mmCIF file of N, CA and C in Angstrom:
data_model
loop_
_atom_site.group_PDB
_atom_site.id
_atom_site.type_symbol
_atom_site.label_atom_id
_atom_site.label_comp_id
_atom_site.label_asym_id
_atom_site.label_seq_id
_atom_site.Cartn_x
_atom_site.Cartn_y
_atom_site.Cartn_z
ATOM 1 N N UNK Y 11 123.285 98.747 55.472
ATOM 2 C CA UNK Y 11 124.403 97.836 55.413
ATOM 3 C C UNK Y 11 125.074 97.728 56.779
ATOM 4 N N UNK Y 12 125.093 99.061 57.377
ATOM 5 C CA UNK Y 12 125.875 98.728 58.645
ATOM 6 C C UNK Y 12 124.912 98.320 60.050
ATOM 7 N N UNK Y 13 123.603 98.151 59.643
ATOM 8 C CA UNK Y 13 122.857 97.133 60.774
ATOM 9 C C UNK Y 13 122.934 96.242 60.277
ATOM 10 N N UNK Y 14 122.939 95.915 58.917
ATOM 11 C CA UNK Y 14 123.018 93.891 58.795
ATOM 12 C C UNK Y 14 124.822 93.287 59.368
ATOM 13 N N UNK Y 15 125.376 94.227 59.243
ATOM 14 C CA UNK Y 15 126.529 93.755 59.902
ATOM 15 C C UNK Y 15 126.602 94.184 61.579
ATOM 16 N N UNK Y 16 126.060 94.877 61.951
ATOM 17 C CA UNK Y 16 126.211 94.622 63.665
ATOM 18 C C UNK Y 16 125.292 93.585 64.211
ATOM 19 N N UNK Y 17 124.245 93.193 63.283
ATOM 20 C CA UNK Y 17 122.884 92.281 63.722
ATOM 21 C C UNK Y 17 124.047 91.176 63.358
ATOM 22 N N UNK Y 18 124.843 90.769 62.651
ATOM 23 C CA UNK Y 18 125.602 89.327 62.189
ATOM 24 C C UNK Y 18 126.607 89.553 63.767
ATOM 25 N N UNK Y 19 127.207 90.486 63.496
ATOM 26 C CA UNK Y 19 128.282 90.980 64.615
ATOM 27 C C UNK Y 19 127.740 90.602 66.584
ATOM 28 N N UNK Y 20 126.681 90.391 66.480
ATOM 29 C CA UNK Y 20 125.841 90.482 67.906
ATOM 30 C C UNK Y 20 125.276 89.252 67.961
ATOM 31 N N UNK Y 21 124.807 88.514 66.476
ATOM 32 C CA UNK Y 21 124.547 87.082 66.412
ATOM 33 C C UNK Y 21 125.909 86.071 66.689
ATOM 34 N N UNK Y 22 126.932 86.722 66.034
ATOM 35 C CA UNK Y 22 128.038 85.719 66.481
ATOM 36 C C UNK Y 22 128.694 85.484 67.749
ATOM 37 N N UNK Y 23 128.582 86.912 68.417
ATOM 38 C CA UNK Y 23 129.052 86.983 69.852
ATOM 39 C C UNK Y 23 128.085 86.553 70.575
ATOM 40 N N UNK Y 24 126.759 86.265 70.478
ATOM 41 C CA UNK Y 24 125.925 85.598 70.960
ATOM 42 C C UNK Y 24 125.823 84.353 71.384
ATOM 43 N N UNK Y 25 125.865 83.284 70.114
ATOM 44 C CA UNK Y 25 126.665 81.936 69.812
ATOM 45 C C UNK Y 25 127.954 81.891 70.214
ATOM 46 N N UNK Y 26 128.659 82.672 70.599
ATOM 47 C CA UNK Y 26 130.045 82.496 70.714
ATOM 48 C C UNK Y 26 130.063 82.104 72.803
ATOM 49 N N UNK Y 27 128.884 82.970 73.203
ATOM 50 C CA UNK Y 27 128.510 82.750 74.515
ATOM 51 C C UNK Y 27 127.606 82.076 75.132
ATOM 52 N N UNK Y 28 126.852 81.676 74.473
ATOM 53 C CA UNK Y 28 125.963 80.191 74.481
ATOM 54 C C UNK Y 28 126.966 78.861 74.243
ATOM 55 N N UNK Y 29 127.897 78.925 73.630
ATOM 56 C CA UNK Y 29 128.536 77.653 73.241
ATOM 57 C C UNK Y 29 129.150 77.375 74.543
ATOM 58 N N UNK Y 30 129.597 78.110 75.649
ATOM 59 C CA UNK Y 30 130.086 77.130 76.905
ATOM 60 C C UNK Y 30 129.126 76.649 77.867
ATOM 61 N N UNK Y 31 127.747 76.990 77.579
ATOM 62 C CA UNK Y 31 127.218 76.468 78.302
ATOM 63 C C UNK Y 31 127.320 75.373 77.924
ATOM 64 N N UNK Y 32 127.463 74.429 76.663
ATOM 65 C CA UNK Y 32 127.114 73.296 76.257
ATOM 66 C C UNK Y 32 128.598 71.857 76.432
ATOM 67 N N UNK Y 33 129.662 73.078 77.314
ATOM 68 C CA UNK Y 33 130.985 72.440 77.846
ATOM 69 C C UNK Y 33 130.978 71.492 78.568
ATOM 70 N N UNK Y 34 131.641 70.581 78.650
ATOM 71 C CA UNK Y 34 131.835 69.142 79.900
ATOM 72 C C UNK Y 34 132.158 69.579 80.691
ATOM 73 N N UNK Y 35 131.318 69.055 81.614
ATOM 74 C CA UNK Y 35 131.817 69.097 83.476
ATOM 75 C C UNK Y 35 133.155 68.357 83.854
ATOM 76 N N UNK Y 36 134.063 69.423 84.059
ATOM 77 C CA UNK Y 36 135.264 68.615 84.753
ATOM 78 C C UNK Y 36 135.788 68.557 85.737
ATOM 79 N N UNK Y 37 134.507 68.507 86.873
ATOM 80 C CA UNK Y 37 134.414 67.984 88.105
ATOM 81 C C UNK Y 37 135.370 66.933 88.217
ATOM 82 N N UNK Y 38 134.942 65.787 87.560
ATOM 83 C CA UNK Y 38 135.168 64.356 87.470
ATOM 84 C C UNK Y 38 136.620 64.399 88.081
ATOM 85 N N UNK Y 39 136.925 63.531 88.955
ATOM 86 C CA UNK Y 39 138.134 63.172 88.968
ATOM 87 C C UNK Y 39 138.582 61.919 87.824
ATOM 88 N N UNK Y 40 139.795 61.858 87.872
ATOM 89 C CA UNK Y 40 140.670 61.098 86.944
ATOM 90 C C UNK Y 40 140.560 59.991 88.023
ATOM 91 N N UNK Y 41 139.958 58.610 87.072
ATOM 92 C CA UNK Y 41 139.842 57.037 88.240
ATOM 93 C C UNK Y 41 140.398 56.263 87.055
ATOM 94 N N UNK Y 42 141.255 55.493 86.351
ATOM 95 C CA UNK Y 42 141.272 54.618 86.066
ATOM 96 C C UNK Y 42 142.275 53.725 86.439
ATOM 97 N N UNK Y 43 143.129 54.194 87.212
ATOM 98 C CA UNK Y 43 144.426 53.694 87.452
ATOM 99 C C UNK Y 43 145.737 53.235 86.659
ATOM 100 N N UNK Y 44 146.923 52.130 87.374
ATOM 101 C CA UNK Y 44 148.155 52.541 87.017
ATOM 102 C C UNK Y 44 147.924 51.678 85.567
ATOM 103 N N UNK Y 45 147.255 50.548 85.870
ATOM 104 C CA UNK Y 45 147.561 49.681 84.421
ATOM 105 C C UNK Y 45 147.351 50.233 83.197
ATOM 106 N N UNK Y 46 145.915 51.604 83.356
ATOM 107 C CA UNK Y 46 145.682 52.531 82.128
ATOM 108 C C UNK Y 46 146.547 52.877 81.597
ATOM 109 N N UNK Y 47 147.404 53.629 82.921
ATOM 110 C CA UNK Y 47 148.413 54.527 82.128
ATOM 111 C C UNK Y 47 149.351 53.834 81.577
ATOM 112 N N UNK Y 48 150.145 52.638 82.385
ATOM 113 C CA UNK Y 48 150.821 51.602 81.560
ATOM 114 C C UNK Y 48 150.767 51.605 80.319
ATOM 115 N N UNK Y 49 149.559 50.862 79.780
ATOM 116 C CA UNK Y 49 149.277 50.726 78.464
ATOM 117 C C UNK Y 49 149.296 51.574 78.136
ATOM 118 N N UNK Y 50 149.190 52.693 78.199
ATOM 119 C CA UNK Y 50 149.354 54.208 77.246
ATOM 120 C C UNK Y 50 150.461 54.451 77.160
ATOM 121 N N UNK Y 51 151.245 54.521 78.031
ATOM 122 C CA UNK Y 51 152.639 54.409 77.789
ATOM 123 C C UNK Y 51 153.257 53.483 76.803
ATOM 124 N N UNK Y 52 152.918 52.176 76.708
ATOM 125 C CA UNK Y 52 153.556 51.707 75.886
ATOM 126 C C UNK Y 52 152.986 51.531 74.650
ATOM 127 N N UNK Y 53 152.069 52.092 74.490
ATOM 128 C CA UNK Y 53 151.161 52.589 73.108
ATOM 129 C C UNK Y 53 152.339 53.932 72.366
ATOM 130 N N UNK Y 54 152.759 54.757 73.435
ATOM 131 C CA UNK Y 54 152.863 55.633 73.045
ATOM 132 C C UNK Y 54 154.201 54.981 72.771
ATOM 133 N N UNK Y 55 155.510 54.921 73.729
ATOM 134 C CA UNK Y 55 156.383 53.811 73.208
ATOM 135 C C UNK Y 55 156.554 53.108 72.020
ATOM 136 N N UNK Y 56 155.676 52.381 71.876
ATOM 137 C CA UNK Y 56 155.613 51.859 70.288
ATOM 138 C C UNK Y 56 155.861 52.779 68.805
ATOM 139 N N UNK Y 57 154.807 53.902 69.355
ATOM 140 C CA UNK Y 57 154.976 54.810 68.054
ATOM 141 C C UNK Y 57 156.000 55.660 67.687
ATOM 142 N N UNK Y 58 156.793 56.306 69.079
ATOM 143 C CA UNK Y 58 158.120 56.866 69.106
ATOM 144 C C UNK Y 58 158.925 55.553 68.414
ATOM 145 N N UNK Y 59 159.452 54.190 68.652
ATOM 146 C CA UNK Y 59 160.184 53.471 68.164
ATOM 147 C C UNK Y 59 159.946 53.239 66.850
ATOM 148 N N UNK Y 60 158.415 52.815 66.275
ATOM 149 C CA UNK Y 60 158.776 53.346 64.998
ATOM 150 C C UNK Y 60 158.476 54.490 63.949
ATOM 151 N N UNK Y 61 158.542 55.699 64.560
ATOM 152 C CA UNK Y 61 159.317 56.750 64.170
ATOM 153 C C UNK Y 61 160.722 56.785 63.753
ATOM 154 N N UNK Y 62 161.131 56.668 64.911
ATOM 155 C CA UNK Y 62 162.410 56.974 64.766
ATOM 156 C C UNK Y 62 163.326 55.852 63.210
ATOM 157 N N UNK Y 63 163.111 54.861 63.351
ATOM 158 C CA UNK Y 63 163.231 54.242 61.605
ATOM 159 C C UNK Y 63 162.904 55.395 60.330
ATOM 160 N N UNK Y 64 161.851 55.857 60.551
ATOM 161 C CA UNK Y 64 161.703 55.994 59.466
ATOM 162 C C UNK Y 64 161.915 57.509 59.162
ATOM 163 N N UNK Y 65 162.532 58.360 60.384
ATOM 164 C CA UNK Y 65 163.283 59.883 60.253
ATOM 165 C C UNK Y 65 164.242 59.507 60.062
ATOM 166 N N UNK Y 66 165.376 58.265 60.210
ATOM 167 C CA UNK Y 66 166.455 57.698 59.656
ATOM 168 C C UNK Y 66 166.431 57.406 58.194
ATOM 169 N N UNK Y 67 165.668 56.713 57.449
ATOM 170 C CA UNK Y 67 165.099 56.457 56.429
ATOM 171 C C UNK Y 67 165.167 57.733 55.395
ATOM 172 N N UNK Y 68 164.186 58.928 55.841
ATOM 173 C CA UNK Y 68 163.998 59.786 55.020
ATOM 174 C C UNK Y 68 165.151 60.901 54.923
ATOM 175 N N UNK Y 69 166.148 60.898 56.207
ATOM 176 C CA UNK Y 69 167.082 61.691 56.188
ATOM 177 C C UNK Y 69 168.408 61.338 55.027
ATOM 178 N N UNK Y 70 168.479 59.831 55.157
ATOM 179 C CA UNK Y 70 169.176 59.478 54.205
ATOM 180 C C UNK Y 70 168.673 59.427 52.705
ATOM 181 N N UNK Y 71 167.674 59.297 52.761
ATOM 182 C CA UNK Y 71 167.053 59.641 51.029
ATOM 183 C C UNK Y 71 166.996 60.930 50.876
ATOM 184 N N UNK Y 72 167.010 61.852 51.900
ATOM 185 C CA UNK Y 72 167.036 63.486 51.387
ATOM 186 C C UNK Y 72 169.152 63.604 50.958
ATOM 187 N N UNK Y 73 170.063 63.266 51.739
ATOM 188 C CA UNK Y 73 171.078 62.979 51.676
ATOM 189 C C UNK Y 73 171.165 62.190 50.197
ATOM 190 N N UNK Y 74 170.727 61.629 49.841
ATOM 191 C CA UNK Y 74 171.126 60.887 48.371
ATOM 192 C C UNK Y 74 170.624 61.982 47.308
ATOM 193 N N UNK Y 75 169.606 62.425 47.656
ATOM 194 C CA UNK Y 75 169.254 62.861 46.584
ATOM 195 C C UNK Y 75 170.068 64.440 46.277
ATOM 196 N N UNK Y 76 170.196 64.575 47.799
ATOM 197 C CA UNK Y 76 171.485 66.057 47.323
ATOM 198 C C UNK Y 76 172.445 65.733 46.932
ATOM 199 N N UNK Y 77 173.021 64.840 47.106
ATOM 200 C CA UNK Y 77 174.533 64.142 46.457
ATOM 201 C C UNK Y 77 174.008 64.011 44.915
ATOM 202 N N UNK Y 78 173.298 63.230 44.638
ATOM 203 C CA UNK Y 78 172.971 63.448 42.977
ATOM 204 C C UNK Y 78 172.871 64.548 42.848
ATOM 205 N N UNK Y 79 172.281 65.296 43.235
ATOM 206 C CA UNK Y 79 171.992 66.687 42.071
ATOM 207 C C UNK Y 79 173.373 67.318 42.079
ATOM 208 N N UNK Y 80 173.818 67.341 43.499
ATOM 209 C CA UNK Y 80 175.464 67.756 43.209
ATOM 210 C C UNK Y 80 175.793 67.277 42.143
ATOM 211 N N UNK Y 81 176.143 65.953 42.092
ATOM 212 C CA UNK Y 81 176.768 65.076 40.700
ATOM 213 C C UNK Y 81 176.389 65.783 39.706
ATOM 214 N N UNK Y 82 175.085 65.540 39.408
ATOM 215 C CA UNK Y 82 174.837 66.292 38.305
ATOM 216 C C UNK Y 82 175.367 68.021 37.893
ATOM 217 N N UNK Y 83 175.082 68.192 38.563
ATOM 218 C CA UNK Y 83 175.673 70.325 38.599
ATOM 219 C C UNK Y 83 176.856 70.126 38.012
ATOM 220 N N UNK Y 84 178.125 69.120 38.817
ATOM 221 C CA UNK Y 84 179.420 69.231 38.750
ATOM 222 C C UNK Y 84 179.537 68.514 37.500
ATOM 223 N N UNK Y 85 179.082 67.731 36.744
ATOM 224 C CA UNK Y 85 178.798 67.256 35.231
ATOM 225 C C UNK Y 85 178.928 68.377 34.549
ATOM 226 N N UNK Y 86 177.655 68.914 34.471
ATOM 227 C CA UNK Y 86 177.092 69.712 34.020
ATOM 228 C C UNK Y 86 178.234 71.020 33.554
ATOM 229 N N UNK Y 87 178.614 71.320 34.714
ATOM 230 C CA UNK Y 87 179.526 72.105 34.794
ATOM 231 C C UNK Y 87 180.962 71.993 34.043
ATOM 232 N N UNK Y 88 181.446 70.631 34.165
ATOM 233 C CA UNK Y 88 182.658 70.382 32.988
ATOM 234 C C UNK Y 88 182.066 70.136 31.787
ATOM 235 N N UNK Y 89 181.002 69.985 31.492
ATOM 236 C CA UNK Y 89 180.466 69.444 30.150
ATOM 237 C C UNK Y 89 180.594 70.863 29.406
ATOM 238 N N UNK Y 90 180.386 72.279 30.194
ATOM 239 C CA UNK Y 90 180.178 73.326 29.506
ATOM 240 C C UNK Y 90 181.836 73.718 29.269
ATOM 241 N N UNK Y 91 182.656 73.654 30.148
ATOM 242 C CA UNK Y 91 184.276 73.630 29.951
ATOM 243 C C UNK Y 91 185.065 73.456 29.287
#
């Protein structure tokens, strides 16, 4: 039992060191220029703006819904009174 687990144990660290050979070269310099990034920027832009709607959105529906259950408790509570 304890060679089928050092033979698994020696197979994985094996594979575990073969796998960078099979890594990207990141020699490469970065070429695409400013207009790339532009547009990424305002890609990214876009998605922050609508975010932000809809963490407004859900904050106030978490807000309603604690106010009801309050309501309710405080019902609840004179009903037993």
């Amino acid at each position: 039992m304890k060679l089928q687990i050092l033979i698994q144990t020696l197979l994985i660290l094996l594979f575990a060191a073969v796998s960078t050979a099979f890594a990207v070269d990141t020699t490469k310099v970065y070429n695409s220029g400013i207009l790339v990034l532009a547009f990424l920027g305002f890609c990214a832009l876009v998605i922050v703006v609508q975010i932000i709607p809809a963490i407004v959105l859900m904050v106030g529906s978490i807000r309603s819904m604690i106010k009801t259950m309050s309501q309710k408790e405080l019902a609840r509570g004179k009903a037993k009174n």
